Phi, psi and omega in degrees: 000314178252146177273135180295151180287128183251352181248162178291152180293144177285349182269352180262125179281137179293130177074012183293331182293332182271349186285330183216151181285145178257147177255150177283168178299320180297319178295320178296319179293323175300316180296315179298313182296317178298322178295315179295318180291325177293320177294320177297322177297319179297317178293322178297319177296323176296318178296320179297326179291323181279325186216085182303134184204138181295325179295321177292324177298315179296316180298319180297319179294320178295319179296318179298321178295319179294317179297317179297320178298317181288337180258031177055043175089356179280118181289151179288152175282129183229147174278151177292134181267122174239125183291123177258340180071180183261012186295331183258009184280156175259102185278149175281181183299336181265010176087006181266147177274122182294334177294319178297317180298318180294320179294320177295323178294316179296317180297321178298316179295317179295320178296323177296318177297317179298321179297318179297314181292318179298321179292322181289335177258007177058043177261096186296317182298314180292323179294318179295316179299314180297319179295319177297319180292323176299315179299316181296318182284331174293319177296320179293323178293328179289351177097001182288339182235345183294327183286347183288341184272000000 
């Protein structure tokens, strides 16, 4: 019914394939996963500044190791964490800091994104780490850990 196209497409630039390097799907997923984990690390560092906690310290180190692994050994750039404590926070009626709740919500979302990418590239270590971080931030959002600061 239709005649096959016999000429090159007018939308394809001649020689475009040789002009720039292409990345494989795995390389793109590595870049995405490293980005999500680095963003999660930044939020974790913010949480550590507001509410110092040994579990957050451990999580931050694990996240930094995963990001470095995905970036061929290059460690992520991190801000220095200085504990500010909860003394200047504006607490809600139930004694919780709304900044902590917002950071835990953001961290939970970032961990979820990292989990999806880690699962799609079959990276078990990153997927387990992301799932643990999701659980920890979900628990914190439920109020089991927010009152501790």
